[in-house]
């Protein structure tokens, strides 16, 4: 949010530098992210002075140029070549001297330099008003008052305004600071705490009066819950024209473009007092009637931006006797606004329900200055006051008259908050005792009314505009930010409690696994837990009935909490592939969310995604692509890293895999991994295979061994390897062979590996060939040939008996 320092000075008389004020605002919780300089005339007319044309003759080498000598207050006159048709001897003119920077209409700077024009030297430029940024005319040079003294800086003649503009990173809870008045209130509280007594000056409404009652417009609020307070007044005899320069400068300083005096006044009040206003052309209000109500679902309405929108049945509308005119608190209609022909207006000031405005704005994808304030909550008690201030400005600037009584429909007053502060509790939270008199002074500086004071605490009334201060903790925060976080002393003694911790700490395990994956070339991703409900239809694994839905989603793409980590990961894959990333190895720790009939559940997961090449393109690297077995190797290595063993292999239960495997232990699935189905990857415009692993992290943590491990010496005696080439039925998995072998020889057989698979020609129908490697080792002695042959014979018999295998 942009805040003008000159504008703030209308409320408080402060002579601090902008840097000092910015530092204080940051200490008060209104973080100043930057300070920019604004000048009503770009460049501030620096280097432009008043010149006196002493001589003006025809340029010897050009029919349309004049050769002038101009007194600019220097020791000698300067020669300037001028092409303006109205330049003449004796005139007082603005002169841009050599080195002066001027700006074109697009804001691009250019510098005045000494040069030759058609063979004659020129030491500056006599300027037209558009060249100086003082107007639009380029018909000729500016001719100034003859009484002006040569050499006088032009900035002092044209009253160029310079301003410091704060860029404040406003937090959503600080609705009270969404105006210059609100910022000034906070600034005054900070200055009072620093010992600077200062008064808050607010616009007076004492001159407000009804001139006549010639234009009455009836107002009816049908839905009072959505419009708790609604005010309006008619102003007649307006002349829509350009705003005065001071008003334009205020709006330009904060990045707004002046439109006309009526619209500019409503924008000014919004940023001045924080109260959005809306001006309707009274001649366009059918039946001289304003009705605040909702309309049937699907009603068409054309907004100011020319877009025809379909209304929702909960959208609050400002209507006349025949049609809708405005989306309440959000955006005006194209057929009821102020134009150059407008002479009479109905000026609206209201307090709309924040939740209703937020829902309407999100539904229609609109974010306006008005909705920004309404949806956070404005001051319900300044609605009438702001309307009167605006009416006075309309009379003074646009020449109108108030031609109706001020209508104020406020059936149920929004009450202030009652809060009790306990002194001991405040000291406990802050960590230091703040004197009670200081606490009372801070509260009063924040417009908090003190009802009673006892030995134990304070009873107080919080103004309604501080809708973020409703609890004792909120009051303590207010006291602390004004007192100053930097004023709280750091103790030399540190007290800490010894907390009991679990043997298996989740964050440590995540760091361990994350480090291992990054060492393998993986990158960690962090996706949004909010996702699109439409993704549920991509796989039968997920049920739309189990969605945890958002009440006020930012968009339909962020409407529900995710039931799987997959789809967010695929969005990330697509994003990176569209930016020509060829090797993608990604992982993410996160949660999935379910709304079961028995209640809501959260589940922890680790997801891994692979796609593309194993390595980035390089003349030293192979062109291997990601594969199922590479993913399986990563999965098994992570389980080994965590000390998890004794798991069994089974087919994956998730339907999102076209091919997949799962590891389970104690009837719990630890992880499932495989190739994501083409139907899903095509939805995300992904070409090629995508490999995915989904670890059930809660089960993983349960299975991590907590007993101390034992260290064993490396065996002194050699390992022995033997191979079998087996002819088997295609249905026999390697896992079954491995399990049978380890059961057959439990003492000396340490490893069974599959190093070759062959199917195809020269094999009987329905058969395949497995080449298995067996590693044998005795830790106490060297194995003999007789022992080895005996073991291999036992293995062969077991394979023949259980699987019908034969040696090739």
Coordinates of C-alpha atoms in Angstrom, one line a residue, residues 210-805:
X210 CA -28.6 20.9 3.4
X211 CA -29.0 23.6 0.7
X212 CA -32.5 22.5 -0.4
X213 CA -34.6 19.3 -0.7
X214 CA -35.2 19.4 -4.5
X215 CA -33.9 15.9 -5.3
X216 CA -35.1 13.2 -3.1
X217 CA -34.2 9.5 -3.7
X218 CA -35.8 6.9 -1.6
X219 CA -33.6 4.1 -0.2
X220 CA -34.6 0.6 0.9
X221 CA -32.3 -1.9 2.3
X222 CA -33.9 -5.4 2.0
X223 CA -31.0 -7.5 3.2
X224 CA -29.8 -5.7 6.3
X225 CA -27.5 -8.5 7.3
X226 CA -25.4 -7.9 4.2
X227 CA -25.6 -4.1 4.5
X228 CA -25.6 -3.3 8.2
X229 CA -25.3 0.4 7.5
X230 CA -26.2 2.4 4.4
X231 CA -26.0 6.2 3.9
X232 CA -26.7 8.4 1.0
X233 CA -27.3 12.0 -0.1
X234 CA -28.0 13.8 -3.3
X235 CA -25.8 16.6 -4.7
X236 CA -27.1 18.7 -7.6
X237 CA -25.7 21.3 -9.9
X238 CA -22.3 19.7 -10.2
X239 CA -19.9 20.6 -13.0
X240 CA -17.8 17.6 -13.9
X241 CA -14.3 18.9 -14.8
X242 CA -10.7 18.4 -14.1
X243 CA -9.6 18.3 -10.4
X244 CA -7.5 21.0 -8.9
X245 CA -3.7 20.4 -9.0
X246 CA -3.4 19.6 -5.2
X247 CA -6.0 16.8 -5.5
X248 CA -4.4 15.4 -8.6
X249 CA -1.0 15.4 -6.9
X250 CA -2.3 13.5 -3.9
X251 CA -3.7 10.8 -6.2
X252 CA -0.7 10.7 -8.5
X253 CA 1.6 10.3 -5.6
X254 CA 0.0 7.0 -4.6
X255 CA -0.2 5.7 -8.2
X256 CA -3.7 6.7 -9.1
X257 CA -4.7 8.4 -12.4
X258 CA -7.0 11.4 -11.9
X259 CA -10.2 11.1 -13.9
X260 CA -12.5 14.0 -13.0
X261 CA -13.4 16.0 -9.9
X262 CA -16.3 13.8 -8.8
X263 CA -14.6 10.4 -9.2
X264 CA -11.3 11.9 -7.8
X265 CA -13.1 13.0 -4.6
X266 CA -14.5 9.5 -4.0
X267 CA -11.0 8.0 -4.6
X268 CA -9.5 10.7 -2.3
X269 CA -11.9 9.9 0.6
X270 CA -11.2 6.2 0.2
X271 CA -7.5 6.7 0.7
X272 CA -7.9 9.6 3.1
X273 CA -10.4 8.1 5.6
X274 CA -10.5 4.5 4.4
X275 CA -14.2 4.8 3.5
X276 CA -15.2 3.6 0.0
X277 CA -17.8 5.8 -1.7
X278 CA -19.7 5.4 -4.9
X279 CA -21.3 8.2 -7.0
X280 CA -24.3 7.3 -9.2
X281 CA -25.6 9.6 -11.9
X282 CA -29.0 10.6 -10.4
X283 CA -30.5 11.0 -13.8
X284 CA -29.9 7.3 -14.5
X285 CA -31.6 6.1 -11.3
X286 CA -35.0 4.8 -12.5
X287 CA -37.9 5.6 -10.3
X288 CA -35.7 7.8 -8.0
X289 CA -35.3 4.8 -5.9
X290 CA -32.3 2.8 -4.6
X291 CA -32.8 -0.7 -3.4
X292 CA -30.1 -2.8 -1.7
X293 CA -30.9 -6.5 -2.3
X294 CA -29.7 -9.8 -3.9
X295 CA -31.0 -10.9 -7.3
X296 CA -31.8 -14.3 -8.8
X297 CA -28.9 -16.6 -9.7
X298 CA -27.8 -16.1 -13.3
X299 CA -28.9 -12.5 -13.6
X300 CA -26.8 -10.7 -16.3
X301 CA -24.9 -7.5 -15.2
X302 CA -22.5 -5.4 -17.3
X303 CA -19.7 -3.9 -15.1
X304 CA -17.6 -0.8 -15.7
X305 CA -14.9 -2.9 -17.5
X306 CA -17.5 -3.8 -20.2
X307 CA -17.7 -7.5 -19.1
X308 CA -21.1 -9.1 -18.8
X309 CA -21.2 -11.1 -15.6
X310 CA -23.6 -13.7 -14.3
X311 CA -24.6 -12.9 -10.7
X312 CA -24.8 -15.4 -7.9
X313 CA -27.9 -15.4 -5.7
X314 CA -25.8 -14.3 -2.7
X315 CA -24.2 -11.3 -4.5
X316 CA -25.5 -8.0 -2.9
X317 CA -26.5 -5.5 -5.5
X318 CA -27.4 -1.8 -5.5
X319 CA -30.4 -1.5 -7.7
X320 CA -32.8 1.2 -8.8
X321 CA -36.5 0.8 -9.5
X322 CA -35.9 -1.3 -12.6
X323 CA -32.3 -2.7 -12.8
X324 CA -29.1 -3.4 -11.0
X325 CA -26.6 -0.5 -10.9
X326 CA -23.6 -1.8 -8.9
X327 CA -22.1 -4.9 -7.3
X328 CA -22.2 -3.7 -3.7
X329 CA -18.7 -2.9 -2.3
X330 CA -16.9 -4.4 -5.4
X331 CA -17.5 -2.8 -8.8
X332 CA -19.9 -0.3 -10.5
X333 CA -22.1 -0.8 -13.5
X334 CA -21.4 0.6 -16.9
X335 CA -24.8 2.4 -17.1
X336 CA -25.0 4.3 -13.9
X337 CA -21.6 6.0 -13.5
X338 CA -20.6 9.6 -13.7
X339 CA -19.9 11.1 -17.1
X340 CA -19.0 14.6 -18.4
X341 CA -22.7 15.3 -18.8
X342 CA -23.6 14.5 -15.2
X343 CA -25.0 17.3 -13.1
X344 CA -26.7 15.5 -10.2
X345 CA -25.5 12.5 -8.3
X346 CA -26.5 10.2 -5.5
X347 CA -23.5 9.7 -3.3
X348 CA -23.3 6.4 -1.4
X349 CA -21.4 5.5 1.8
X350 CA -22.0 2.2 3.4
X351 CA -20.7 -0.6 5.6
X352 CA -21.1 -4.0 3.8
X353 CA -20.7 -7.4 5.3
X354 CA -16.9 -8.3 4.9
X355 CA -17.6 -12.0 4.3
X356 CA -20.2 -11.3 1.6
X357 CA -18.0 -8.8 -0.2
X358 CA -15.0 -11.2 -0.1
X359 CA -17.1 -14.1 -1.5
X360 CA -18.5 -11.9 -4.3
X361 CA -15.1 -10.5 -5.3
X362 CA -13.6 -14.0 -5.5
X363 CA -16.5 -15.4 -7.4
X364 CA -16.1 -12.7 -10.1
X365 CA -12.3 -12.5 -10.0
X366 CA -12.4 -8.8 -9.0
X367 CA -10.0 -7.1 -6.7
X368 CA -10.7 -3.3 -6.3
X369 CA -9.6 -0.7 -3.8
X370 CA -13.1 -0.8 -2.4
X371 CA -13.4 -4.5 -2.1
X372 CA -9.9 -4.7 -0.5
X373 CA -11.2 -2.5 2.3
X374 CA -14.7 -3.8 2.7
X375 CA -13.7 -7.4 2.9
X376 CA -11.2 -6.7 5.7
X377 CA -13.7 -4.5 7.6
X378 CA -13.9 -0.7 7.6
X379 CA -15.0 1.5 10.5
X380 CA -18.8 1.3 10.7
X381 CA -18.9 4.5 12.7
X382 CA -17.2 6.7 10.1
X383 CA -19.6 5.9 7.3
X384 CA -21.7 9.1 7.8
X385 CA -18.7 11.3 8.7
X386 CA -16.9 10.3 5.5
X387 CA -20.0 11.1 3.5
X388 CA -20.3 14.6 4.9
X389 CA -16.6 15.3 4.2
X390 CA -17.1 14.2 0.6
X391 CA -20.2 16.3 0.2
X392 CA -18.4 19.4 1.4
X393 CA -15.6 18.7 -1.1
X394 CA -18.1 18.3 -3.9
X395 CA -19.6 21.7 -3.1
X396 CA -16.1 23.4 -2.9
X397 CA -14.5 21.7 -5.9
X398 CA -17.4 20.8 -8.2
X399 CA -19.8 23.6 -7.3
X400 CA -22.7 21.4 -6.2
X401 CA -25.4 21.8 -3.6
X402 CA -26.7 19.2 -1.1
X403 CA -30.3 18.7 -2.2
X404 CA -31.6 16.0 0.2
X405 CA -31.5 15.0 3.8
X406 CA -28.7 12.6 4.6
X407 CA -30.2 9.1 4.7
X408 CA -28.7 6.8 7.3
X409 CA -30.1 3.3 7.6
X410 CA -28.4 1.7 10.6
X411 CA -31.0 -0.6 12.4
X412 CA -28.6 -2.5 14.6
X413 CA -25.5 -0.6 15.8
X414 CA -22.2 -2.5 15.6
X415 CA -20.9 -2.5 19.1
X416 CA -17.4 -1.9 20.3
X417 CA -15.4 -4.8 21.9
X418 CA -15.1 -5.2 25.7
X419 CA -11.7 -6.6 26.8
X420 CA -10.1 -7.1 30.3
X421 CA -6.3 -7.0 30.6
X422 CA -4.6 -8.7 33.5
X423 CA -1.3 -7.0 34.4
X424 CA 0.5 -10.2 35.6
X425 CA -0.5 -12.0 32.4
X426 CA 0.8 -9.1 30.3
X427 CA 4.1 -9.2 32.2
X428 CA 4.3 -13.0 31.7
X429 CA 3.7 -12.7 27.9
X430 CA 6.0 -9.7 27.3
X431 CA 8.8 -11.0 29.6
X432 CA 9.2 -7.6 31.3
X433 CA 7.0 -5.5 33.5
X434 CA 5.9 -2.3 31.7
X435 CA 4.8 0.5 34.1
X436 CA 1.0 0.6 34.4
X437 CA 0.9 4.3 33.7
X438 CA 2.7 3.7 30.4
X439 CA 0.3 0.9 29.6
X440 CA -2.7 3.3 30.1
X441 CA -1.0 6.0 28.1
X442 CA -0.4 3.6 25.2
X443 CA -4.0 2.3 25.2
X444 CA -5.4 5.9 25.2
X445 CA -3.2 6.9 22.4
X446 CA -4.7 4.0 20.4
X447 CA -8.3 5.4 21.0
X448 CA -9.0 2.6 23.4
X449 CA -11.3 3.7 26.2
X450 CA -10.3 2.7 29.7
X451 CA -13.4 1.8 31.7
X452 CA -11.9 0.9 35.0
X453 CA -8.5 0.1 36.6
X454 CA -7.9 -2.2 39.5
X455 CA -4.8 -3.7 41.1
X456 CA -5.0 -6.7 38.9
X457 CA -6.0 -5.2 35.5
X458 CA -7.8 -2.9 33.2
X459 CA -11.3 -3.1 31.7
X460 CA -11.5 -1.3 28.4
X461 CA -13.6 -0.7 25.3
X462 CA -12.0 -1.3 21.9
X463 CA -13.3 0.8 19.0
X464 CA -15.2 -1.1 16.4
X465 CA -12.7 -0.3 13.6
X466 CA -10.1 -2.4 15.4
X467 CA -11.7 -5.7 14.4
X468 CA -8.4 -7.4 15.0
X469 CA -8.3 -6.6 18.7
X470 CA -10.9 -8.8 20.5
X471 CA -8.8 -10.7 23.0
X472 CA -6.4 -10.0 25.9
X473 CA -3.6 -11.3 23.7
X474 CA -4.4 -8.8 21.0
X475 CA -4.3 -5.9 23.5
X476 CA -0.9 -7.1 24.8
X477 CA 0.4 -7.2 21.2
X478 CA -0.9 -3.6 20.7
X479 CA 0.9 -2.4 23.9
X480 CA 4.1 -4.1 22.9
X481 CA 4.3 -2.8 19.3
X482 CA 3.8 0.8 20.5
X483 CA 6.1 0.4 23.5
X484 CA 8.7 -1.0 21.1
X485 CA 10.0 -4.5 20.7
X486 CA 13.5 -3.1 20.8
X487 CA 12.8 -1.7 24.2
X488 CA 12.4 -5.1 25.8
X489 CA 15.8 -5.9 27.4
X490 CA 17.6 -9.2 26.8
X491 CA 18.3 -11.1 30.0
X492 CA 21.7 -12.5 30.7
X493 CA 20.1 -15.7 32.1
X494 CA 18.5 -18.2 29.8
X495 CA 15.8 -20.5 31.2
X496 CA 14.9 -23.7 29.3
X497 CA 12.9 -26.8 30.0
X498 CA 14.2 -30.2 29.2
X499 CA 11.7 -31.7 26.9
X500 CA 11.1 -35.4 26.5
X501 CA 11.6 -36.5 22.9
X502 CA 10.7 -39.5 20.9
X503 CA 13.5 -41.9 19.9
X504 CA 12.5 -41.5 16.3
X505 CA 12.1 -37.8 15.5
X506 CA 10.4 -37.1 12.3
X507 CA 12.3 -34.0 11.2
X508 CA 15.7 -35.7 11.8
X509 CA 14.6 -38.7 9.7
X510 CA 13.3 -36.3 6.9
X511 CA 16.7 -34.5 7.0
X512 CA 18.5 -37.8 6.7
X513 CA 16.5 -39.0 3.8
X514 CA 16.5 -35.6 2.1
X515 CA 20.3 -35.5 2.3
X516 CA 20.6 -39.0 0.8
X517 CA 18.3 -38.1 -2.1
X518 CA 20.0 -34.8 -2.9
X519 CA 23.3 -36.7 -2.9
X520 CA 21.8 -38.9 -5.6
X521 CA 21.0 -35.8 -7.7
X522 CA 17.4 -35.2 -6.5
X523 CA 15.8 -31.8 -6.0
X524 CA 13.2 -31.1 -3.2
X525 CA 9.9 -29.6 -4.3
X526 CA 7.2 -28.0 -2.2
X527 CA 3.8 -28.0 -3.7
X528 CA 0.6 -26.3 -2.6
X529 CA -1.7 -28.6 -0.4
X530 CA -4.6 -27.0 -2.2
X531 CA -5.5 -28.4 -5.5
X532 CA -8.3 -28.9 -8.1
X533 CA -11.3 -31.1 -7.3
X534 CA -11.4 -32.2 -10.9
X535 CA -8.2 -34.3 -10.5
X536 CA -10.2 -36.9 -8.6
X537 CA -11.6 -38.1 -11.9
X538 CA -8.2 -39.1 -13.2
X539 CA -8.0 -42.2 -11.0
X540 CA -10.5 -44.5 -9.2
X541 CA -8.1 -44.4 -6.2
X542 CA -9.7 -41.2 -5.1
X543 CA -13.2 -40.3 -4.0
X544 CA -14.7 -36.8 -4.4
X545 CA -16.8 -37.5 -1.4
X546 CA -13.6 -37.5 0.7
X547 CA -12.5 -34.0 -0.3
X548 CA -11.8 -31.5 2.4
X549 CA -13.3 -28.4 0.7
X550 CA -12.4 -24.7 1.2
X551 CA -15.3 -22.5 2.2
X552 CA -13.9 -19.5 0.3
X553 CA -11.5 -20.8 -2.4
X554 CA -9.2 -18.4 -4.2
X555 CA -10.1 -20.2 -7.4
X556 CA -11.4 -23.6 -8.5
X557 CA -7.8 -24.8 -9.0
X558 CA -7.3 -24.3 -5.3
X559 CA -10.7 -25.5 -4.0
X560 CA -9.9 -28.7 -2.0
X561 CA -7.0 -30.2 0.0
X562 CA -5.1 -32.9 -1.9
X563 CA -5.8 -36.6 -1.5
X564 CA -2.5 -37.5 -3.2
X565 CA 0.9 -35.9 -3.6
X566 CA 1.0 -37.1 -7.3
X567 CA -0.9 -34.3 -9.1
X568 CA 1.0 -31.4 -7.5
X569 CA 4.2 -33.2 -8.5
X570 CA 3.0 -33.7 -12.1
X571 CA 2.3 -30.0 -12.3
X572 CA 5.9 -29.3 -11.2
X573 CA 7.2 -31.8 -13.8
X574 CA 5.2 -30.1 -16.5
X575 CA 6.3 -26.7 -15.4
X576 CA 10.0 -27.7 -15.6
X577 CA 9.7 -29.7 -18.8
X578 CA 8.1 -26.7 -20.5
X579 CA 11.3 -24.9 -19.6
X580 CA 13.4 -27.5 -21.4
X581 CA 14.5 -29.5 -18.3
X582 CA 15.5 -32.9 -19.5
X583 CA 16.5 -34.7 -16.3
X584 CA 14.1 -34.5 -13.5
X585 CA 14.5 -36.3 -10.1
X586 CA 12.2 -34.7 -7.5
X587 CA 11.0 -35.5 -4.0
X588 CA 8.6 -33.9 -1.5
X589 CA 7.6 -34.4 2.1
X590 CA 4.0 -33.5 2.7
X591 CA 0.5 -34.5 3.8
X592 CA -2.7 -35.7 2.3
X593 CA -6.1 -34.9 3.6
X594 CA -9.4 -36.9 3.8
X595 CA -12.9 -36.2 4.9
X596 CA -14.2 -39.6 5.9
X597 CA -17.6 -40.3 7.4
X598 CA -15.8 -41.1 10.7
X599 CA -14.0 -37.8 10.6
X600 CA -11.1 -35.9 9.0
X601 CA -7.7 -37.5 8.7
X602 CA -4.2 -36.3 7.7
X603 CA -1.6 -38.7 6.4
X604 CA 2.2 -38.0 6.0
X605 CA 3.9 -39.0 2.8
X606 CA 7.2 -38.9 0.9
X607 CA 6.8 -38.8 -2.8
X608 CA 9.4 -39.3 -5.5
X609 CA 9.0 -38.5 -9.2
X610 CA 11.4 -39.4 -12.0
X611 CA 11.2 -38.4 -15.7
X612 CA 13.5 -38.0 -18.6
X613 CA 17.2 -38.8 -18.8
X614 CA 19.3 -40.1 -16.0
X615 CA 21.9 -37.4 -16.6
X616 CA 22.0 -34.0 -18.3
X617 CA 23.3 -34.0 -21.8
X618 CA 27.1 -34.3 -21.9
X619 CA 29.7 -36.0 -24.0
X620 CA 30.9 -37.8 -20.9
X621 CA 27.5 -39.1 -19.8
X622 CA 25.4 -41.9 -21.2
X623 CA 21.9 -41.4 -22.7
X624 CA 20.2 -43.7 -20.2
X625 CA 16.6 -42.8 -19.3
X626 CA 14.9 -43.2 -16.0
X627 CA 13.6 -46.7 -15.4
X628 CA 11.5 -48.7 -13.1
X629 CA 14.5 -50.5 -11.7
X630 CA 16.4 -47.3 -11.0
X631 CA 13.4 -46.1 -9.0
X632 CA 13.3 -49.5 -7.2
X633 CA 16.9 -49.2 -6.4
X634 CA 16.3 -45.7 -4.9
X635 CA 13.4 -47.0 -2.8
X636 CA 15.2 -50.1 -1.5
X637 CA 18.3 -48.0 -0.7
X638 CA 16.2 -45.6 1.4
X639 CA 14.6 -48.4 3.3
X640 CA 18.1 -49.8 3.9
X641 CA 19.3 -46.4 5.1
X642 CA 16.5 -46.4 7.7
X643 CA 17.2 -49.9 8.8
X644 CA 13.9 -51.3 7.6
X645 CA 14.0 -54.9 6.5
X646 CA 11.8 -58.0 6.5
X647 CA 9.2 -56.5 4.1
X648 CA 7.5 -58.4 1.4
X649 CA 6.9 -57.5 -2.2
X650 CA 3.4 -57.5 -3.8
X651 CA 1.6 -55.9 -6.7
X652 CA 0.7 -52.2 -6.2
X653 CA -2.9 -51.6 -5.1
X654 CA -3.0 -48.0 -6.5
X655 CA -4.8 -47.9 -9.9
X656 CA -2.8 -44.8 -10.9
X657 CA 0.1 -47.1 -11.9
X658 CA 0.1 -48.9 -15.2
X659 CA 2.7 -51.1 -13.7
X660 CA 3.6 -51.0 -10.0
X661 CA 5.0 -52.8 -7.0
X662 CA 4.4 -52.4 -3.3
X663 CA 6.5 -53.2 -0.2
X664 CA 4.5 -54.2 2.9
X665 CA 5.3 -55.2 6.5
X666 CA 2.9 -56.4 9.2
X667 CA 0.0 -56.0 6.8
X668 CA 0.9 -52.3 6.3
X669 CA 1.9 -50.9 3.0
X670 CA 5.2 -49.0 3.4
X671 CA 5.6 -47.8 -0.2
X672 CA 4.1 -48.3 -3.6
X673 CA 6.0 -47.3 -6.8
X674 CA 5.8 -47.8 -10.5
X675 CA 4.9 -46.2 -13.9
X676 CA 2.2 -43.6 -13.8
X677 CA -0.6 -44.4 -16.3
X678 CA -0.6 -42.6 -19.7
X679 CA -4.1 -41.3 -19.0
X680 CA -2.8 -39.3 -16.1
X681 CA 0.4 -38.1 -17.7
X682 CA -1.4 -37.0 -20.9
X683 CA -3.7 -34.8 -18.8
X684 CA -0.6 -32.8 -17.7
X685 CA 0.8 -32.8 -21.3
X686 CA 3.7 -35.0 -20.3
X687 CA 5.4 -37.1 -22.9
X688 CA 7.4 -40.2 -22.0
X689 CA 7.2 -42.4 -18.9
X690 CA 6.9 -40.9 -15.4
X691 CA 7.9 -43.0 -12.4
X692 CA 6.4 -42.3 -9.0
X693 CA 6.9 -43.6 -5.5
X694 CA 4.6 -43.0 -2.6
X695 CA 5.9 -43.7 0.9
X696 CA 3.4 -43.9 3.7
X697 CA 5.6 -41.9 6.0
X698 CA 3.6 -42.6 9.2
X699 CA 4.2 -46.4 8.7
X700 CA 7.8 -45.8 7.8
X701 CA 8.4 -44.0 11.1
X702 CA 6.7 -46.9 13.0
X703 CA 9.0 -49.5 11.4
X704 CA 12.3 -47.7 11.9
X705 CA 14.2 -49.8 14.5
X706 CA 14.9 -48.0 17.8
X707 CA 17.3 -50.5 19.3
X708 CA 21.0 -49.9 19.3
X709 CA 22.8 -51.4 16.3
X710 CA 25.9 -53.7 16.6
X711 CA 29.2 -53.3 14.8
X712 CA 30.8 -56.4 13.4
X713 CA 34.2 -56.8 12.0
X714 CA 34.7 -57.5 8.4
X715 CA 35.0 -61.3 7.8
X716 CA 38.6 -62.5 7.3
X717 CA 37.5 -65.4 5.1
X718 CA 36.7 -65.0 1.4
X719 CA 33.3 -65.0 -0.3
X720 CA 32.4 -67.6 -2.9
X721 CA 30.0 -67.0 -5.8
X722 CA 28.2 -69.6 -7.9
X723 CA 25.7 -69.2 -10.7
X724 CA 22.6 -71.0 -11.9
X725 CA 20.9 -70.5 -15.3
X726 CA 17.3 -71.7 -14.7
X727 CA 14.5 -72.4 -17.1
X728 CA 11.3 -71.4 -15.4
X729 CA 7.6 -70.7 -16.0
X730 CA 7.0 -67.1 -16.9
X731 CA 4.8 -66.7 -13.8
X732 CA 7.5 -67.4 -11.3
X733 CA 8.8 -64.2 -9.7
X734 CA 12.4 -63.6 -8.7
X735 CA 11.3 -62.8 -5.1
X736 CA 9.9 -66.4 -4.7
X737 CA 13.2 -67.9 -5.8
X738 CA 15.2 -65.6 -3.5
X739 CA 13.0 -66.4 -0.5
X740 CA 13.2 -70.2 -1.2
X741 CA 17.0 -70.0 -1.5
X742 CA 17.5 -68.1 1.8
X743 CA 15.2 -70.6 3.6
X744 CA 17.1 -73.6 2.2
X745 CA 20.5 -72.3 3.3
X746 CA 20.2 -70.0 6.3
X747 CA 23.7 -69.9 7.6
X748 CA 26.1 -69.6 4.7
X749 CA 24.1 -68.1 1.9
X750 CA 24.3 -64.3 2.3
X751 CA 23.0 -62.9 -1.0
X752 CA 20.9 -64.0 -4.0
X753 CA 21.0 -61.7 -7.1
X754 CA 19.3 -61.8 -10.5
X755 CA 21.8 -60.7 -13.2
X756 CA 20.1 -61.7 -16.4
X757 CA 16.6 -62.4 -17.8
X758 CA 15.9 -63.9 -21.2
X759 CA 12.6 -64.5 -23.0
X760 CA 12.1 -65.2 -26.6
X761 CA 13.6 -67.4 -29.3
X762 CA 14.9 -71.0 -28.6
X763 CA 12.8 -71.2 -25.4
X764 CA 9.7 -73.3 -24.9
X765 CA 6.3 -71.5 -24.9
X766 CA 5.5 -69.9 -21.6
X767 CA 9.1 -70.2 -20.3
X768 CA 11.8 -67.8 -19.4
X769 CA 15.5 -67.9 -18.3
X770 CA 16.8 -66.5 -15.1
X771 CA 20.5 -66.2 -14.3
X772 CA 21.0 -66.2 -10.6
X773 CA 24.1 -65.4 -8.6
X774 CA 24.6 -66.9 -5.1
X775 CA 27.1 -65.5 -2.6
X776 CA 28.3 -67.9 0.2
X777 CA 30.6 -67.0 3.1
X778 CA 31.6 -68.6 6.4
X779 CA 32.8 -66.0 9.0
X780 CA 34.9 -68.6 10.8
X781 CA 36.7 -70.6 8.1
X782 CA 37.3 -70.9 4.4
X783 CA 34.6 -72.9 2.6
X784 CA 35.6 -76.2 0.9
X785 CA 34.5 -77.4 -2.5
X786 CA 32.5 -80.2 -0.9
X787 CA 30.5 -77.7 1.3
X788 CA 29.8 -75.5 -1.7
X789 CA 28.7 -78.3 -4.0
X790 CA 26.4 -79.6 -1.2
X791 CA 24.7 -76.3 -0.8
X792 CA 24.3 -75.8 -4.5
X793 CA 22.8 -79.2 -4.9
X794 CA 20.3 -78.5 -2.1
X795 CA 19.3 -75.2 -3.9
X796 CA 18.9 -77.0 -7.3
X797 CA 16.6 -79.6 -5.7
X798 CA 14.5 -77.0 -4.0
X799 CA 14.1 -75.1 -7.3
X800 CA 13.2 -78.2 -9.2
X801 CA 10.6 -79.3 -6.5
X802 CA 8.9 -76.0 -5.8
X803 CA 9.1 -74.3 -9.2
X804 CA 9.7 -77.0 -11.8
X805 CA 12.9 -75.4 -12.7

